[in-house]
Structure formats: C-alpha cells, structure tokens
C-alpha cells in the first residue's frame, strides 16, 4: 500500500465526513439537561475510518496487533496524532455509523450477477429427527 493510496482513501473518507457530520447532527436527538464535552479529539473521524479500511484491505488477523504493530510503528508520518489502543477502540465505536453509511452509499460497486455461495452444510438437528424437522425442509 503506497502513500498515494492511503492519501486517496483518506481524502474520499474526509469529504464524506464533511458532508455527513452536519447532516447527522441535525437528526440526532439531544438529551436535555445532560452536559457534554465538546473537546476535539486529536485524531479525526476520517483518520479512524482510514485505519479501519486499511485493516480490512491489508487482511490482518486482529485489530490490536495491526494498530499497535503496524500503524503505530510503520505509519508514524501518515498518522502523527495516534491515540492509545483503548481510546482508538472507543472512537471506532463512534465512527461505526459513518463507516457503515459510507460503505452503503459510496463504496458498493454494481452487481455483476456473479455471486459466491458457501456450500458448508448446516446441521439443523440430529439425523434421527430429520424427518420431523421442518425448518430446513426443501433446502437440506
């Protein structure tokens, strides 16, 4: 993954966040009487989303080793204001809706008509009770 690819992913996500954040704020319910801190985080939503997209593109096994081992060590210049892993996981939960809507609206390609089906058999009941089990009748 080159720097140009990372910057391109970041720019696309940043443009989406600039449009989506004010729209989300308009439709969010506010709890009356509850005070909230509005302090800016060091890492923007689009940076967190970029790291999550890179995690899936680069196919690492777990997020913790990817973030601590790869992002914090090898991507220092791309992400200068890194968060601790615990804080990153908290931010990840907050940008989950942003990322989901981005993937639904902007990142899905057109269907080519080719679908892949997993042919792993599902065991729905004991084989001795198969004749009375109606959940998978006609499928299995």
mmCIF file of C-alpha atoms in Angstrom, residues 3-139:
data_model
loop_
_atom_site.group_PDB
_atom_site.id
_atom_site.type_symbol
_atom_site.label_atom_id
_atom_site.label_comp_id
_atom_site.label_asym_id
_atom_site.label_seq_id
_atom_site.Cartn_x
_atom_site.Cartn_y
_atom_site.Cartn_z
ATOM 1 C CA UNK A 3 1.306 6.665 0.439
ATOM 2 C CA UNK A 4 -0.718 7.873 -2.534
ATOM 3 C CA UNK A 5 -3.319 5.134 -1.977
ATOM 4 C CA UNK A 6 -3.590 5.956 1.716
ATOM 5 C CA UNK A 7 -3.994 9.661 0.952
ATOM 6 C CA UNK A 8 -6.638 8.898 -1.675
ATOM 7 C CA UNK A 9 -8.635 6.751 0.757
ATOM 8 C CA UNK A 10 -8.325 9.427 3.427
ATOM 9 C CA UNK A 11 -9.487 12.214 1.077
ATOM 10 C CA UNK A 12 -12.555 10.257 -0.026
ATOM 11 C CA UNK A 13 -13.498 9.481 3.578
ATOM 12 C CA UNK A 14 -12.801 13.057 4.686
ATOM 13 C CA UNK A 15 -15.105 14.503 2.012
ATOM 14 C CA UNK A 16 -17.827 12.106 3.095
ATOM 15 C CA UNK A 17 -17.385 13.037 6.767
ATOM 16 C CA UNK A 18 -17.526 16.768 5.963
ATOM 17 C CA UNK A 19 -20.903 16.264 4.324
ATOM 18 C CA UNK A 20 -22.287 13.607 6.673
ATOM 19 C CA UNK A 21 -21.399 15.040 10.114
ATOM 20 C CA UNK A 22 -23.630 18.156 9.873
ATOM 21 C CA UNK A 23 -26.497 16.052 8.485
ATOM 22 C CA UNK A 24 -26.187 13.584 11.347
ATOM 23 C CA UNK A 25 -26.092 16.403 13.896
ATOM 24 C CA UNK A 26 -29.385 17.776 12.522
ATOM 25 C CA UNK A 27 -31.171 14.464 13.050
ATOM 26 C CA UNK A 28 -29.640 13.444 16.378
ATOM 27 C CA UNK A 29 -31.761 13.647 19.498
ATOM 28 C CA UNK A 30 -30.248 15.746 22.250
ATOM 29 C CA UNK A 31 -30.765 14.787 25.889
ATOM 30 C CA UNK A 32 -31.937 17.870 27.746
ATOM 31 C CA UNK A 33 -30.023 18.788 30.868
ATOM 32 C CA UNK A 34 -27.087 16.486 30.198
ATOM 33 C CA UNK A 35 -23.803 18.319 29.767
ATOM 34 C CA UNK A 36 -21.405 17.043 27.153
ATOM 35 C CA UNK A 37 -17.798 17.827 26.490
ATOM 36 C CA UNK A 38 -17.187 19.170 23.017
ATOM 37 C CA UNK A 39 -13.431 18.924 23.051
ATOM 38 C CA UNK A 40 -11.905 17.973 19.721
ATOM 39 C CA UNK A 41 -10.143 14.632 19.504
ATOM 40 C CA UNK A 42 -6.588 14.567 18.198
ATOM 41 C CA UNK A 43 -7.492 12.028 15.531
ATOM 42 C CA UNK A 44 -10.323 12.915 13.142
ATOM 43 C CA UNK A 45 -13.176 10.581 12.254
ATOM 44 C CA UNK A 46 -11.824 10.169 8.742
ATOM 45 C CA UNK A 47 -8.410 9.087 10.093
ATOM 46 C CA UNK A 48 -10.046 6.421 12.262
ATOM 47 C CA UNK A 49 -12.124 5.267 9.310
ATOM 48 C CA UNK A 50 -9.000 5.165 7.110
ATOM 49 C CA UNK A 51 -7.230 2.908 9.608
ATOM 50 C CA UNK A 52 -10.259 0.595 9.711
ATOM 51 C CA UNK A 53 -10.394 0.416 5.905
ATOM 52 C CA UNK A 54 -6.650 -0.306 5.779
ATOM 53 C CA UNK A 55 -7.103 -3.045 8.375
ATOM 54 C CA UNK A 56 -9.545 -4.817 6.060
ATOM 55 C CA UNK A 57 -7.586 -4.161 2.875
ATOM 56 C CA UNK A 58 -4.296 -5.442 4.305
ATOM 57 C CA UNK A 59 -6.034 -8.503 5.821
ATOM 58 C CA UNK A 60 -4.531 -8.570 9.278
ATOM 59 C CA UNK A 61 -5.895 -11.054 11.782
ATOM 60 C CA UNK A 62 -6.745 -8.783 14.672
ATOM 61 C CA UNK A 63 -7.123 -5.049 15.048
ATOM 62 C CA UNK A 64 -4.927 -4.740 18.138
ATOM 63 C CA UNK A 65 -1.784 -6.159 16.543
ATOM 64 C CA UNK A 66 -2.472 -4.172 13.359
ATOM 65 C CA UNK A 67 -2.899 -0.896 15.223
ATOM 66 C CA UNK A 68 -0.083 -1.318 17.747
ATOM 67 C CA UNK A 69 2.331 -3.165 15.490
ATOM 68 C CA UNK A 70 1.765 -1.656 12.081
ATOM 69 C CA UNK A 71 0.085 1.737 12.417
ATOM 70 C CA UNK A 72 1.964 2.928 15.499
ATOM 71 C CA UNK A 73 5.355 1.697 14.267
ATOM 72 C CA UNK A 74 5.336 1.948 10.480
ATOM 73 C CA UNK A 75 2.798 4.687 9.734
ATOM 74 C CA UNK A 76 4.020 7.435 12.041
ATOM 75 C CA UNK A 77 4.195 10.105 9.357
ATOM 76 C CA UNK A 78 0.743 9.260 7.925
ATOM 77 C CA UNK A 79 -0.932 9.383 11.366
ATOM 78 C CA UNK A 80 1.110 11.760 13.553
ATOM 79 C CA UNK A 81 -1.532 12.128 16.298
ATOM 80 C CA UNK A 82 -2.124 8.493 17.161
ATOM 81 C CA UNK A 83 -4.331 7.534 20.088
ATOM 82 C CA UNK A 84 -3.835 4.776 22.613
ATOM 83 C CA UNK A 85 -5.405 1.492 21.576
ATOM 84 C CA UNK A 86 -8.212 1.751 24.159
ATOM 85 C CA UNK A 87 -9.114 5.261 23.020
ATOM 86 C CA UNK A 88 -8.957 4.129 19.385
ATOM 87 C CA UNK A 89 -11.467 1.351 20.103
ATOM 88 C CA UNK A 90 -13.790 3.917 21.721
ATOM 89 C CA UNK A 91 -13.505 6.159 18.663
ATOM 90 C CA UNK A 92 -14.051 3.163 16.402
ATOM 91 C CA UNK A 93 -17.428 2.566 18.009
ATOM 92 C CA UNK A 94 -18.390 6.209 17.400
ATOM 93 C CA UNK A 95 -17.450 6.243 13.710
ATOM 94 C CA UNK A 96 -19.072 2.893 13.004
ATOM 95 C CA UNK A 97 -22.251 4.542 11.705
ATOM 96 C CA UNK A 98 -20.226 6.885 9.483
ATOM 97 C CA UNK A 99 -18.297 3.958 8.010
ATOM 98 C CA UNK A 100 -21.424 1.862 7.509
ATOM 99 C CA UNK A 101 -23.214 4.640 5.655
ATOM 100 C CA UNK A 102 -20.133 5.389 3.565
ATOM 101 C CA UNK A 103 -19.866 1.765 2.512
ATOM 102 C CA UNK A 104 -23.598 1.564 1.753
ATOM 103 C CA UNK A 105 -23.790 4.784 -0.266
ATOM 104 C CA UNK A 106 -20.387 5.287 -1.876
ATOM 105 C CA UNK A 107 -18.295 2.136 -1.813
ATOM 106 C CA UNK A 108 -20.549 -0.580 -3.172
ATOM 107 C CA UNK A 109 -19.908 -1.408 -6.783
ATOM 108 C CA UNK A 110 -22.527 -2.505 -9.280
ATOM 109 C CA UNK A 111 -23.647 -6.105 -9.077
ATOM 110 C CA UNK A 112 -22.152 -8.176 -11.891
ATOM 111 C CA UNK A 113 -24.557 -11.056 -11.418
ATOM 112 C CA UNK A 114 -21.829 -13.320 -10.098
ATOM 113 C CA UNK A 115 -22.451 -14.450 -6.530
ATOM 114 C CA UNK A 116 -20.477 -16.776 -4.334
ATOM 115 C CA UNK A 117 -22.389 -19.146 -2.087
ATOM 116 C CA UNK A 118 -20.814 -21.008 0.791
ATOM 117 C CA UNK A 119 -21.684 -24.680 0.435
ATOM 118 C CA UNK A 120 -20.873 -25.635 4.016
ATOM 119 C CA UNK A 121 -23.625 -27.933 5.275
ATOM 120 C CA UNK A 122 -25.658 -26.698 8.225
ATOM 121 C CA UNK A 123 -26.612 -29.240 10.835
ATOM 122 C CA UNK A 124 -30.105 -28.257 11.891
ATOM 123 C CA UNK A 125 -30.911 -31.232 14.112
ATOM 124 C CA UNK A 126 -29.950 -34.754 15.000
ATOM 125 C CA UNK A 127 -30.077 -37.053 11.964
ATOM 126 C CA UNK A 128 -32.589 -39.331 13.722
ATOM 127 C CA UNK A 129 -35.051 -36.404 13.971
ATOM 128 C CA UNK A 130 -34.522 -35.163 10.395
ATOM 129 C CA UNK A 131 -37.918 -36.417 9.208
ATOM 130 C CA UNK A 132 -39.786 -34.271 11.769
ATOM 131 C CA UNK A 133 -37.649 -31.149 11.429
ATOM 132 C CA UNK A 134 -39.416 -28.630 9.163
ATOM 133 C CA UNK A 135 -37.145 -25.567 9.386
ATOM 134 C CA UNK A 136 -34.850 -26.591 6.535
ATOM 135 C CA UNK A 137 -37.398 -28.719 4.624
ATOM 136 C CA UNK A 138 -36.694 -28.486 0.910
ATOM 137 C CA UNK A 139 -33.284 -26.877 1.483
#
